[in-house]
Each structure stands twice: as C-alpha cells, then as structure tokens.
Coordinates of C-alpha atoms in Angstrom, one line a residue:
X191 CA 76.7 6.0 196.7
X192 CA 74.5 5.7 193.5
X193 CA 75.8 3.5 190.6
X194 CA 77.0 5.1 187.3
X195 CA 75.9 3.2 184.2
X196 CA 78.3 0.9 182.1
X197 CA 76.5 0.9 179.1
X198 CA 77.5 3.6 175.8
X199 CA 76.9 7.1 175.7
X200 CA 73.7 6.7 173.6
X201 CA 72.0 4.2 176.1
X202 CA 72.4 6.2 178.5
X203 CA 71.4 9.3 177.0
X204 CA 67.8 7.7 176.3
X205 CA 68.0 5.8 179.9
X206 CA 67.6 2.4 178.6
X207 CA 69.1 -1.0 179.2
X208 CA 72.4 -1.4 177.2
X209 CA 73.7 -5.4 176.3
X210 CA 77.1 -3.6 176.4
X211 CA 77.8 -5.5 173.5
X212 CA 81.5 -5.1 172.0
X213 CA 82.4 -3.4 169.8
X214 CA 78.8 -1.3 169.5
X215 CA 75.8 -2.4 171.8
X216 CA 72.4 -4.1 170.0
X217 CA 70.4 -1.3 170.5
X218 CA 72.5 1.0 168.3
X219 CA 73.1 -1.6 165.6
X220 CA 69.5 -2.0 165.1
X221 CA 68.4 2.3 165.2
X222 CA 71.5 1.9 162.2
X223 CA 73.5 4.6 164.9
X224 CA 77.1 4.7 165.4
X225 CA 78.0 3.3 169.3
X226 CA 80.0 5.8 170.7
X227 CA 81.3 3.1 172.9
X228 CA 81.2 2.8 177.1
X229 CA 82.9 4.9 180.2
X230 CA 86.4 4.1 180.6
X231 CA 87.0 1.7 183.7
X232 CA 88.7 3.8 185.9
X233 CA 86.0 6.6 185.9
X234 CA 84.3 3.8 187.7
X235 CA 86.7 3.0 190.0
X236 CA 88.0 6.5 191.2
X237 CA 84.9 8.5 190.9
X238 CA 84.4 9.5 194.1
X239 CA 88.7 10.4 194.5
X240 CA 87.9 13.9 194.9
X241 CA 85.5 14.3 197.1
X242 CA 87.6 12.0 199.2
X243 CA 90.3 14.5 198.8
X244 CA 88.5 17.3 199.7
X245 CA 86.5 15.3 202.8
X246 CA 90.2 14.5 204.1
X247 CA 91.1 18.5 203.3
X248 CA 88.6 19.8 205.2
X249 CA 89.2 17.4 207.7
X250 CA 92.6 17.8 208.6
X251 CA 92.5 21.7 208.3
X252 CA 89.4 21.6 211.9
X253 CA 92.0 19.6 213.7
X254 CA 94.7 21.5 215.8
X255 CA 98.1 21.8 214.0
X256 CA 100.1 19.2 216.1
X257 CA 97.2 16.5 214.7
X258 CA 97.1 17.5 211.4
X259 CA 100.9 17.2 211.3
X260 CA 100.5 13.4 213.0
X261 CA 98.1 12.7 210.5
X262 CA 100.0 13.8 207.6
X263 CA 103.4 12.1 208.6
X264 CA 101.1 8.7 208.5
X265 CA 99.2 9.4 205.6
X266 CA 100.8 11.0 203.0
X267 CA 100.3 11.4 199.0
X268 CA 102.5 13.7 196.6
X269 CA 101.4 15.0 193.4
X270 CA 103.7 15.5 190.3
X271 CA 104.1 19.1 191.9
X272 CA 105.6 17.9 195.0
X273 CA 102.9 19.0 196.9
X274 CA 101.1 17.2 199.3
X275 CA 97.0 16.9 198.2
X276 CA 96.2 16.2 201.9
X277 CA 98.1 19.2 203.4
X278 CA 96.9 22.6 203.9
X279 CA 98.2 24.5 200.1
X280 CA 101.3 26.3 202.4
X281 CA 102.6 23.0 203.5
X282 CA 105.1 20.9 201.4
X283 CA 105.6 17.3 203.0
X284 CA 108.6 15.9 201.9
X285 CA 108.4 12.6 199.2
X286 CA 111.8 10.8 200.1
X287 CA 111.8 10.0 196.7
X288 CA 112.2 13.6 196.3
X289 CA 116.2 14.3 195.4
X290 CA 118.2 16.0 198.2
X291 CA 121.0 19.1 197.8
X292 CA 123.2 16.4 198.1
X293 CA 122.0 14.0 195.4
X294 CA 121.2 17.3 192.8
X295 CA 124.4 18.9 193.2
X296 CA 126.4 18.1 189.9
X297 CA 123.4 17.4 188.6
X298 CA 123.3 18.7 184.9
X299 CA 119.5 18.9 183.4
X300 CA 119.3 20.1 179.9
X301 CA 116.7 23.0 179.1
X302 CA 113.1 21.7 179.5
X303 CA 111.6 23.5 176.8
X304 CA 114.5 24.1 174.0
X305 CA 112.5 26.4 172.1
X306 CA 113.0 29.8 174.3
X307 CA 116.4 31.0 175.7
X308 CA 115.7 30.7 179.0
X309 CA 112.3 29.4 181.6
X310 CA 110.5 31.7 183.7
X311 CA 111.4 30.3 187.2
X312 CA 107.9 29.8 188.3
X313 CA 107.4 28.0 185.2
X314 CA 110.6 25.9 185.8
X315 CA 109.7 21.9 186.6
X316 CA 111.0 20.2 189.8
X317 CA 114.4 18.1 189.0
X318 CA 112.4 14.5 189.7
X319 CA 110.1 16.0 186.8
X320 CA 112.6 16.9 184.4
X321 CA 114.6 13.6 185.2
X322 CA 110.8 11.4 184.3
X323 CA 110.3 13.7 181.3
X324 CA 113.6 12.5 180.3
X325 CA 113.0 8.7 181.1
X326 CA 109.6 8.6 178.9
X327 CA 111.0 10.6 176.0
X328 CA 113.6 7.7 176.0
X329 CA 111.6 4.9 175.8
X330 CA 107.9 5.5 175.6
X331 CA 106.8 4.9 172.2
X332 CA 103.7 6.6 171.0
X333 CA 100.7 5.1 168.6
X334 CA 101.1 5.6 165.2
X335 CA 97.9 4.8 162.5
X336 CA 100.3 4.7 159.8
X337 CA 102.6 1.9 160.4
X338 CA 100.3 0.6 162.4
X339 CA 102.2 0.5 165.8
X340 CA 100.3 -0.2 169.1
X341 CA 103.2 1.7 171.2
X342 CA 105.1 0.4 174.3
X343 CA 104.6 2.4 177.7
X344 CA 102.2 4.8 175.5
X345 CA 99.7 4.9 178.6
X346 CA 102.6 5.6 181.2
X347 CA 102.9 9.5 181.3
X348 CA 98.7 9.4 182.1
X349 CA 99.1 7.1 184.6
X350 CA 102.1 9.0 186.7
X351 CA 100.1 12.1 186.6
X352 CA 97.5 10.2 188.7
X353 CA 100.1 9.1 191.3
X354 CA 98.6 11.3 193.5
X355 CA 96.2 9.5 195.6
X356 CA 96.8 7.2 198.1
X357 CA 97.5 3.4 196.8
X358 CA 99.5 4.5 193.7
X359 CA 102.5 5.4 195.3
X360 CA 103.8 2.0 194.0
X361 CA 104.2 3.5 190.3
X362 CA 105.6 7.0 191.0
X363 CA 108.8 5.2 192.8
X364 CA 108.8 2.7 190.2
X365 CA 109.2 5.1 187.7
X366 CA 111.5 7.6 189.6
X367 CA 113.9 4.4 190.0
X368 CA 114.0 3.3 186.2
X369 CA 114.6 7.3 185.7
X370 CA 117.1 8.4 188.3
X371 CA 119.0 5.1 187.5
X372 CA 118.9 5.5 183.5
X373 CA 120.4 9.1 184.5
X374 CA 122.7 8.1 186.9
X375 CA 124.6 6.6 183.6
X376 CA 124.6 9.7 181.5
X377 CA 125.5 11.8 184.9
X378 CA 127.8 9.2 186.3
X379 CA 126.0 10.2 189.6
X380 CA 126.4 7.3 192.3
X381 CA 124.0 8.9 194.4
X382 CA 121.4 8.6 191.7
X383 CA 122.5 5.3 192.3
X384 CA 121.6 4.7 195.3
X385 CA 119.0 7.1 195.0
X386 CA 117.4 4.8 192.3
X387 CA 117.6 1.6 194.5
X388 CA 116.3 3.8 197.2
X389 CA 113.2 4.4 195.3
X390 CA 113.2 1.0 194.0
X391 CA 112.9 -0.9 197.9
X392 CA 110.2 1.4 198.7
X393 CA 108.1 0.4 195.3
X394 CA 108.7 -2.8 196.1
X395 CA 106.7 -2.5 199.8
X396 CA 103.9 -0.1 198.3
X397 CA 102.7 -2.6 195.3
X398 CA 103.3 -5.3 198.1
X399 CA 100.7 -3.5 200.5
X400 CA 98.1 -2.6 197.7
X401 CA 97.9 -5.9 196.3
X402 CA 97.3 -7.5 199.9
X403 CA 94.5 -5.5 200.4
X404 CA 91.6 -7.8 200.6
X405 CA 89.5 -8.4 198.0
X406 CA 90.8 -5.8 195.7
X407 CA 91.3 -6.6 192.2
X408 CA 94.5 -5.4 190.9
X409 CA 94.4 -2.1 188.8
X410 CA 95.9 -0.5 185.7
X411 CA 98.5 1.3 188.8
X412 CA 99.3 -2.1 190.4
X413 CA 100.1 -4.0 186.7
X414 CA 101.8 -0.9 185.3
X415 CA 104.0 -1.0 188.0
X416 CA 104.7 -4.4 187.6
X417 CA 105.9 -3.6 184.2
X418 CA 107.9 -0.9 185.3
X419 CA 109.9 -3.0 188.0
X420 CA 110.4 -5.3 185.8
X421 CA 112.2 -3.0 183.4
X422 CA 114.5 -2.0 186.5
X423 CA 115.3 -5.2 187.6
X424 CA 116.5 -6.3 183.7
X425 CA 118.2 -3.5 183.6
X426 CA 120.2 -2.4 187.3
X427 CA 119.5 -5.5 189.3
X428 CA 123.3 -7.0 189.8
X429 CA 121.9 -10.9 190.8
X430 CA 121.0 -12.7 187.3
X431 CA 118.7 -14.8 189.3
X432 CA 116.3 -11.4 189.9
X433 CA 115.8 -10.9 186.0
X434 CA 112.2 -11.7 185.4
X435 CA 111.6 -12.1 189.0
X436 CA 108.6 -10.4 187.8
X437 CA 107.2 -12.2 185.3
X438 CA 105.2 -15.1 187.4
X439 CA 103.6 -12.2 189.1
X440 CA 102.7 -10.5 186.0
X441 CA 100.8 -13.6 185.2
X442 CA 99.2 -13.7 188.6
X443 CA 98.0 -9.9 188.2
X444 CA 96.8 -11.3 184.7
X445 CA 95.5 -13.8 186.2
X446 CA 93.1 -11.9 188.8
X447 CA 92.3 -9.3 186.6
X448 CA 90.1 -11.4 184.4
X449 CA 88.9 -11.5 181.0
X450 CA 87.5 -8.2 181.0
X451 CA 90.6 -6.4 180.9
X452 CA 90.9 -6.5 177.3
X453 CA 88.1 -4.4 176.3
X454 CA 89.6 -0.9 176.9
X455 CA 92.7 0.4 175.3
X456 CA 94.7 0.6 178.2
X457 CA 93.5 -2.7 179.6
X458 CA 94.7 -4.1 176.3
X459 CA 97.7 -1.9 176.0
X460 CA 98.7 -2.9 179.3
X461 CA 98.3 -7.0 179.2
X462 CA 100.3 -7.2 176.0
X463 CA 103.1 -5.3 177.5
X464 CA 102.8 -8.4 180.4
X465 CA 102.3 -11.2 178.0
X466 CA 105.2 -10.4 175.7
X467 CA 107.4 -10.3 179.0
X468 CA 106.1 -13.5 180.6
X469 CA 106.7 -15.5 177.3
X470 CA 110.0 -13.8 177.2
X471 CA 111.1 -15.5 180.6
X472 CA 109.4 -18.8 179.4
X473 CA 107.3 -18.7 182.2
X474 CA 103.9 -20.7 181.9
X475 CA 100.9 -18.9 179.9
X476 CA 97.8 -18.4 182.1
X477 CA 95.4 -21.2 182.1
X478 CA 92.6 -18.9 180.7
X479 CA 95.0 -17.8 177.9
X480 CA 92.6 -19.7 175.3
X481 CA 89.3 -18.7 176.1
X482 CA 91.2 -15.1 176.2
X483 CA 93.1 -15.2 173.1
X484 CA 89.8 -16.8 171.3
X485 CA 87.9 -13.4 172.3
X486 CA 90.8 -11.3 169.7
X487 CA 89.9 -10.5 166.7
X488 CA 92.7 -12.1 164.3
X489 CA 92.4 -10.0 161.1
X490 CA 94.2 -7.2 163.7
X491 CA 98.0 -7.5 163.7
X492 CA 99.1 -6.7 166.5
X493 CA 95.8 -9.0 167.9
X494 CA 97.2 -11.6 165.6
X495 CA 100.4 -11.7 167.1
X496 CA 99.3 -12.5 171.1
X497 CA 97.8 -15.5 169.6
X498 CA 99.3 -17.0 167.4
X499 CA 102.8 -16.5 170.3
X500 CA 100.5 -18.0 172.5
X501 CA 99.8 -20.9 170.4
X502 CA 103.5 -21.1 169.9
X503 CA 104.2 -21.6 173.8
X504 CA 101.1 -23.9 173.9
X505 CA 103.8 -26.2 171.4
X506 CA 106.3 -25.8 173.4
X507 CA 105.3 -26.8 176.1
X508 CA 103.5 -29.9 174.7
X509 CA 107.5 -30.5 173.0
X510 CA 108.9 -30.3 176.4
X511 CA 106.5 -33.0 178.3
X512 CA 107.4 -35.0 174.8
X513 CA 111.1 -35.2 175.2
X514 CA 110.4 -36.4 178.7
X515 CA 108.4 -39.1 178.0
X516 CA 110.7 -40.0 175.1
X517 CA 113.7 -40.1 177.3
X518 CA 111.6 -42.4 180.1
X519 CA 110.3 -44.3 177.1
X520 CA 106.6 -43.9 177.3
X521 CA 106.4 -42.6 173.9
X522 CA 107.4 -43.2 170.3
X523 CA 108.7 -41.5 167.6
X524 CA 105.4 -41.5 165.8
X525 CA 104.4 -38.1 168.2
X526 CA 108.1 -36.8 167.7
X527 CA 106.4 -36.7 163.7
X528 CA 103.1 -36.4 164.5
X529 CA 104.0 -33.0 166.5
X530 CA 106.8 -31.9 163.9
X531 CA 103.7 -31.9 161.5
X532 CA 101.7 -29.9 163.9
X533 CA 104.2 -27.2 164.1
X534 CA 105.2 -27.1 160.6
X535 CA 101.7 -26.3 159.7
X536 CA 101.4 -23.5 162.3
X537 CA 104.7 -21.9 161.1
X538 CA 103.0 -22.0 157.8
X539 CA 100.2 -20.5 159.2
X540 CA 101.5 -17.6 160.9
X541 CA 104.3 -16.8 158.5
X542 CA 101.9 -16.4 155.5
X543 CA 99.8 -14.2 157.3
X544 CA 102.2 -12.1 157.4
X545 CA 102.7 -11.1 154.2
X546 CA 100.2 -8.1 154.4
X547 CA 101.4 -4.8 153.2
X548 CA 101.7 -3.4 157.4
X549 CA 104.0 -6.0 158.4
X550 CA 106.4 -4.9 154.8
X551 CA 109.7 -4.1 155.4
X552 CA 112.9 -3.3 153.1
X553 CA 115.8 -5.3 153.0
X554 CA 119.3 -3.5 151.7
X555 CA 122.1 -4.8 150.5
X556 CA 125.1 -3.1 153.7
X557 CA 127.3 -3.2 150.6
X558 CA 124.6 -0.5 148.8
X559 CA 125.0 1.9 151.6
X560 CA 127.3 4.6 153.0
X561 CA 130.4 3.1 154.9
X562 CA 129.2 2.4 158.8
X563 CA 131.4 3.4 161.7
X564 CA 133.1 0.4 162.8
X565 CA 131.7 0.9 166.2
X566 CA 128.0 0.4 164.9
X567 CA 129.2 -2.1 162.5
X568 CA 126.2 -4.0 160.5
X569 CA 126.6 -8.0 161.9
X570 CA 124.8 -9.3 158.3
X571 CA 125.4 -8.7 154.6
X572 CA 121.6 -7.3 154.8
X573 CA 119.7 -4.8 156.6
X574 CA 115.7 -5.1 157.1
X575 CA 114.3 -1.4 157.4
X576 CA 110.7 -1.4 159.0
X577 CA 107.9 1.4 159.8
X578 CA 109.5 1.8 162.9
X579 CA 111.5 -0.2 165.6
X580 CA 108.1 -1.3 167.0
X581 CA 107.0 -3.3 164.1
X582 CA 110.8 -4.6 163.9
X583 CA 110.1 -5.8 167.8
X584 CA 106.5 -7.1 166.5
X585 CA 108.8 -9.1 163.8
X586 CA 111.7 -10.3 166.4
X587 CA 109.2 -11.1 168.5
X588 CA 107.8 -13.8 166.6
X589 CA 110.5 -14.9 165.2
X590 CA 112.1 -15.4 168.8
X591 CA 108.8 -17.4 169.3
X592 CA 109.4 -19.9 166.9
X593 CA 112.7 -20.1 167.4
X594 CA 112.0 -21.4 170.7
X595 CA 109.6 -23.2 169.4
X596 CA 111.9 -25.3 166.8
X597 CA 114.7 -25.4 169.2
X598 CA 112.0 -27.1 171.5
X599 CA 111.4 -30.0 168.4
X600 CA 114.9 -30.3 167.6
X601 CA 115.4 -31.6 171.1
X602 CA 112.5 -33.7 170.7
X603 CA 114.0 -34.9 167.9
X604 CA 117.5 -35.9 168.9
X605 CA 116.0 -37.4 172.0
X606 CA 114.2 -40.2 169.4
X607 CA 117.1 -40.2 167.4
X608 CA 118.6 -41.9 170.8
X609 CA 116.0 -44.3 171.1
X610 CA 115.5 -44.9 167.3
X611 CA 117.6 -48.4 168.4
X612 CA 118.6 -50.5 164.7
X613 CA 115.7 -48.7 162.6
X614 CA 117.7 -46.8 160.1
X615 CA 114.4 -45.6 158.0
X616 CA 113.4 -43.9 161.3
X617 CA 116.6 -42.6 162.3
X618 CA 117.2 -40.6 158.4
X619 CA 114.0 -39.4 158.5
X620 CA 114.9 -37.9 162.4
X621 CA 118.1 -36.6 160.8
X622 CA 116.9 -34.9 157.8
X623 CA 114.0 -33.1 160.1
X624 CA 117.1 -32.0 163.0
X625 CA 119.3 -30.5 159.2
X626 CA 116.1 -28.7 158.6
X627 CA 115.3 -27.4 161.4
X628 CA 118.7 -26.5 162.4
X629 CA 118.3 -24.5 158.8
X630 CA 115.2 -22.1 159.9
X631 CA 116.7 -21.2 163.2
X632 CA 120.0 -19.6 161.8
X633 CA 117.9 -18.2 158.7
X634 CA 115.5 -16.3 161.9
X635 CA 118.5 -15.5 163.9
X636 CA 120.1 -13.7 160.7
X637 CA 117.0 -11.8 160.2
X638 CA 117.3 -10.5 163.9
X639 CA 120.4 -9.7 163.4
X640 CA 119.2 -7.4 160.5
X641 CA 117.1 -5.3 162.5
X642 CA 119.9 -4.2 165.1
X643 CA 120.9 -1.1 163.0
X644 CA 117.7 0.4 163.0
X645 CA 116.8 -0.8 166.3
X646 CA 119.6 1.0 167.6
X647 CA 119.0 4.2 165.4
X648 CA 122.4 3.8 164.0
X649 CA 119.6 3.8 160.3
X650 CA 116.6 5.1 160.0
X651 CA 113.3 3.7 158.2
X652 CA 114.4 5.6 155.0
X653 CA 117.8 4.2 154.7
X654 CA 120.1 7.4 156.2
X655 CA 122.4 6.7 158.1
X656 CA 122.6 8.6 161.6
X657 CA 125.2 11.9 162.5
X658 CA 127.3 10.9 165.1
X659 CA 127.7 15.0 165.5
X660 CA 123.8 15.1 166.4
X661 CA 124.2 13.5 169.6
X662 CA 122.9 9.3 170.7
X663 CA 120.1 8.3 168.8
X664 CA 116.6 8.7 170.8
X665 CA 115.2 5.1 170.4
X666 CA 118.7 3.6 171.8
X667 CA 117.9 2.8 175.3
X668 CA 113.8 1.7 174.0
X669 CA 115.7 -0.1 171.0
X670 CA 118.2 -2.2 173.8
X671 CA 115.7 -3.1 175.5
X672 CA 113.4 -4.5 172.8
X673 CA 116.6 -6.5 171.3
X674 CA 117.0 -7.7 174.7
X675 CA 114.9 -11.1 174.8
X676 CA 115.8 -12.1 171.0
X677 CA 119.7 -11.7 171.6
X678 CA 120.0 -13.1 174.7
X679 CA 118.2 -16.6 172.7
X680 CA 120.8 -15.9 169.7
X681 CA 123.5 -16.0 172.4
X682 CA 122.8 -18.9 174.2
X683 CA 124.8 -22.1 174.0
X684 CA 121.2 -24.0 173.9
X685 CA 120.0 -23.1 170.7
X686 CA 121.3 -24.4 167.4
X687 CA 122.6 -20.6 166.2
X688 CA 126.0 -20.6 164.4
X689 CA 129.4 -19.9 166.5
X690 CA 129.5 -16.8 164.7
X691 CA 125.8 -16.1 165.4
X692 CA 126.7 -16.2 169.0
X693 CA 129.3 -13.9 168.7
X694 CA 127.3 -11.6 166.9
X695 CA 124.2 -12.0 169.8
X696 CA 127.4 -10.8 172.3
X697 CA 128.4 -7.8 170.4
X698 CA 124.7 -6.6 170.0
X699 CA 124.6 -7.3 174.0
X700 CA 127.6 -5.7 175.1
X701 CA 126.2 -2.5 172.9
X702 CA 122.1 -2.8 174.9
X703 CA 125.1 -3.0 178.3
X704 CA 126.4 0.0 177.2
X705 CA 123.6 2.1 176.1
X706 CA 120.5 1.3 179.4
X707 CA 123.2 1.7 181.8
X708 CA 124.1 -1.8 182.7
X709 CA 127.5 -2.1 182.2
X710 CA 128.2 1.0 184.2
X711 CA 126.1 -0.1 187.0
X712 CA 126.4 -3.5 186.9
X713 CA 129.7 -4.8 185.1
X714 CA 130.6 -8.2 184.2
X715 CA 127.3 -9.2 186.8
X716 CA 125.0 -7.7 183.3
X717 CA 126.1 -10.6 181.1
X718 CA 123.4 -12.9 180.5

C-alpha cells in the first residue's frame, strides 16, 4: 500500500516536501499563496475501507451459501439503511439494535419531512432512523460565525453515517440508546426502555473490544462514543455512583490520542467536548494538559476558555494538597495568602478578557417583561440573554470553574483560620478573605441562575417569551443538560451558595429530571 501525502493541497500539487506547518505550510507563506490547508485525518486512516468492502463482497458471494451465511452471522456491519454492506444486496441481516413489531407497536413517529402531506413509501426512513433524526435535532447544536459558537455534538450526524464498517459499531448503539431512551419518555414506551439499555450493554462490549486491539490509537468513533455513553449514563443510569463513570476514560482516550489531535476541526471539536466533561466530574487534567493548552491560540474564545479552565483546575488542585498540609501542619498561612493572591490575579485575568463584544450579553430587569408561567418561573430579579444557549454554557462554564475554584480557597482558608492559634492580625485578615470570597460565589451562582430561562427556551435571545401552544421548546433537553454540571455545584451542601440558592439549584434540577427523561426513568434514584 503506497503512502498518501500529509502535506497541503498546494505541496502536493507541485510534489514537493511540505513542513506541514500550522496554520499555512513555509512554502506557501514565502510564494505570498494562500495554504489551502492538509487532508483530513481520517482519509488517512480509512482509505483503503472500500476496497476492503468490496474484497470481502466478492468474497463471500464465490463461497457456497451455507458459508457465506456462517460468515455473515460472525462478521456483521449495518449501514444507516439497515442493510448489511457485507451481504449479497437481497440479504438483510438483522442489527439487534434494530426495533422489533413488538417494541414499534404504539410507537407514534411524527412526519419526517413536514413540508408534504404525505412520504412516498420507498422514500419513507426506517423507525431507528427517524427516532436518531429525532435525538440530534434535540440536542446537536450546529456552528454559528455570528455569535461565535463552536457547537456541541456538531460532528455527530457525520460520524453515524459512517457506522458502517466494522469497528464502529460502538457509536451506532451508543447513539440508538441515548435516542430510543430520550423517546421512551415522550412515548412512555418501557420497551424502548429496555430496548435503550439493550443497546447500551452491547456499546459498552464493542468500544471495549476496539480499544483492546493492540496497538491502535483510539479514533474520532472510539472518543465520540465515549461522549455519547457518557451522556446516557448522566441521564438513564439509576446508580449515582455510574455518573461520570466515563470521565477517567475520556482522559485516558485523551490521553493516547496525543497532541496532534487538535489540529483538525473534529479533533478539536471532539477533545473539548471531553475536557469540559472531565473537569465537570473533577477528575484530574491530563499531565500533557500544558504543553497542550500552550499550543492554543488565546486571542480565540472558545480556545481561551480550555485554558484558562484548565489553569483554573491546575489551582485547585494546588488548594487541595494546601489544605492538607495545613491541617497536618507542614504549612503556614503565608501560602493560604500567597495562593489567595495567585488566584485573585487569575480571576482578574480571565474575567477582563471577557469583556469583548462576542462574549456580550443582555441583562433584563423579570419585572420589565411579560408575566412568566409560574411553572417556568424566573429564580432571579434578572435575566442574562446571550447569542445562544452555547455562549450562555461557554459563560456557566467558567463561572462554575471558579466557583470551584474559590470554594477550593475558602477551605483553605478556614483550615488556617484553625491553626491561626492567638494571632488575631492573622486570623481578621483570614476572615475578611472567607466574607469576600463567600461574596463572589453567590454573585456567580446568581448569574447562573439568570441563564436558566433561556437555557430552557422558556425566552429567547430577543427577549420573547415562548408559546406554550407551540409545543416544548427545541433546546430543552440540549439546554438540561448543559445546566446540569453548574446546578448540581449551586446545589450542593459543600459550597458557600445561599439556602435559597440551593433551593433554587433543586427547582432548576427537578425541571433538567423532567425534561431528558430522568425522572420518568429513574425517579427519586436521578437526584444528585
């Protein structure tokens, strides 16, 4: 097998040596010529897929039926068609992923494509198709140049239409789980139920077997679907202690992956969705983390962001090996200050950097604006509207981070306050600090708070309040899952958030419970 060329369009065109120098090779810079940039990653990878596909076709259609039909029941490989890309074109194999009569009777799917009166039943898609269709429209978020939004899931619906080939099977169950179970709500189906769970096991054994292949690098398939149990697990799983089960191996995938992967869009796409959930369970960043983050270009925002949250966690966990040496004794409170300085300085940092006209947002007065539902109640006397719920996650986000981040000091703090002993001068100056601090945590947690209406549609970035008559709001289930991380550290009794704060973080909860399907599925076992 020859080897294709990594270097840009223009370097190869001429057949010369390309540095592959990001973001434009040396070689164009110096002809003056725009770099039309380098061959996406997994046209090096899969290249030779279809002639596989066809070898293996021609293969098993020379070989007697009986042996073509053992062969097929050990090796099989659906297509978003349902049909089977190793089988002769008559021959269906069955996906058991696949809904039964059983499992698709009551099932009620509305009209796939609205605009007509009725679909051609050849051009009618398969149930599990119209059920995914459903899934994405719900939470994948698209790009957007004008406000400046990265998008969450954006490279999803590519990567399931390439769930055809042996070795991805991992990310069409995934993604047929989080589907059939976000349905199962809607449908009150408890064979979608199991159905979902079903298809959730058997994702579970496929990533299993393709990341214990040896030597193999994990790909864009194997992280993705990481990503995707992950979602599944926060959202169906009925043991607490499964939530973020995920997350170290995230970092592991990470972790193998190298630095590299951040140099295409999907690579990048794709390790930002896994960073932000790995800080979100508080798990340890990956040792290469710095070099990593130091190769991001900060005047990006969304760039920006990964470091300076990763700088954030760097503090924390330099405030949590603090407090224990405090409380053992083998430090003073000169580091407690020393540290509080540190931090103070970083929050200055990041927090004036954002004050750019793409990270703007409005704030309203709820006492301005059309009388609420009480159901969808606002939870402050303000409302922040941004570009779109992404840039409000972008904002809770870090706000969550430093939250954490403060919360981290304040223990610090009170730990020295402890062993402050008979110096009074030491012990005010501890106090005034723990007021202040205490201060900026319930001043971020407010401004969470703000963001709930539109995160949960119930407003929209102009200020309009949503129709009740049109239906649930599309960015619900996306816009619950997104709150999820920064209410569930509102809500907990180890930050310093106001009693009412709390009570606020619950009612937002109980509303995420009720609209991604985990109170129905789950009950009182979804409280976090």
């Amino acid at each position: 097998m020859s080897r294709l060329s990594r270097g840009c369009l223009r370097c190869r065109q001429r057949r010369v040596k390309c540095d592959q120098g990001q973001p434009a090779c040396q070689r164009c810079v110096k002809r003056n010529e725009i770099c039309e940039g380098y061959r996406d990653e997994t046209s090096l990878l899969f290249r030779y897929e279809t002639e596989r596909v066809i070898e293996h076709a021609n293969v098993v259609a020379s070989v007697p039926p009986s042996s073509a039909s053992s062969q097929r029941s050990r090796r099989k490989s659906w297509s978003t068609d349902n049909r089977s890309v190793w089988s002769q074109p008559s021959t269906k194999s069955i996906d058991p992923s696949d809904l039964t009569e059983e499992e698709l009777a009551g099932l009620n799917l509305p009209n796939p494509f609205p605009w007509v009166k009725a679909t051609p039943a050849h051009l009618q898609p398969s149930p599990e198709n119209e059920v995914v269709d459903r899934f994405m429209d719900k939470y994948v978020i698209y790009p957007c140049n004008e406000t400046s939004s990265p998008g969450f899931l954006e490279h999803l619906p590519c990567l399931f239409k390439d769930v055809n080939v042996e070795g991805r099977f991992a990310l069409r169950w995934a993604v047929r789980a989080a589907a059939y179970a976000d349905l199962s709500k809607a449908q009150n189906s408890n064979a979608l139920v199991s159905k979902a769970f079903h298809c959730y096991g058997m994702s579970l054994s496929a990533l299993g077997e393709s990341l214990s292949t040896t030597g193999k690098v994990p790909d864009d398939y194997d992280l993705m679907t990481t990503v995707m149990l992950d979602i599944f697990e926060t959202f169906f799983i009925d043991n607490p202690a499964m939530r973020g089960a995920h997350a170290q191996g995230m970092a592991q995938i990470l972790r193998l992956r190298g630095p590299d992967q951040i140099y295409s869009p999907r690579g990048w796409s794709l390790f930002r969705l896994a960073h932000h959930r790995i800080l979100a369970f508080n798990s340890k960043l990956l040792d290469e983390s710095e070099h990593l983050f130091g190769q991001l270009d900060d005047t990006m925002p969304y760039a920006r962001l990964e470091g300076d949250a990763a700088r954030i966690g760097q503090t924390c966990e330099r405030a949590r090996n603090l407090q224990e040496a405090l409380a053992s004794g083998s430090s003073s409170t000169y580091e407690v200050l020393e540290m509080v300085h540190e931090l103070i300085e970083l929050d200055k940092e990041v927090v004036s950097w954002r004050q750019k006209p793409e990270w703007s947002y409005k704030t309203l007065n709820v006492s301005d604006l059309p009388k609420f539902d009480p159901s969808v109640r606002p939870l402050t006397s303000t409302i922040q509207l941004h570009a779109d719920i992404w840039i409000a996650y972008e904002w809770n986000y870090h706000r969550t981070a430093r939250i954490i981040a403060y919360q981290q000091l304040l223990n610090c703090l009170n730990t020295a306050i402890e062993n402050a002993g008979t110096n009074d001068i030491a012990r005010e100056t501890l106090c005034v600090l723990v007021g202040k601090f205490t201060d900026i945590i319930r001043v971020l947690a407010d401004e969470v708070l703000s963001t709930v209406p539109q995160s949960f549609g119930d407003i929209n970035h102009l200020g309009l309040l949503y129709d009740p008559r049109s239906g649930p709001p599309r960015c619900r289930g996306i816009g619950g899952y997104l709150l999820l991380w920064p209410t569930k550290i509102i809500k907990s009794a180890q930050f310093a958030t106001t009693q009412e704060q709390k009570q606020s973080g619950q009612i937002v909860f109980e509303r995420i419970r009720e609209y991604t399907g985990m109170k129905s599925h789950l009950g009182s076992l979804s409280s976090i």
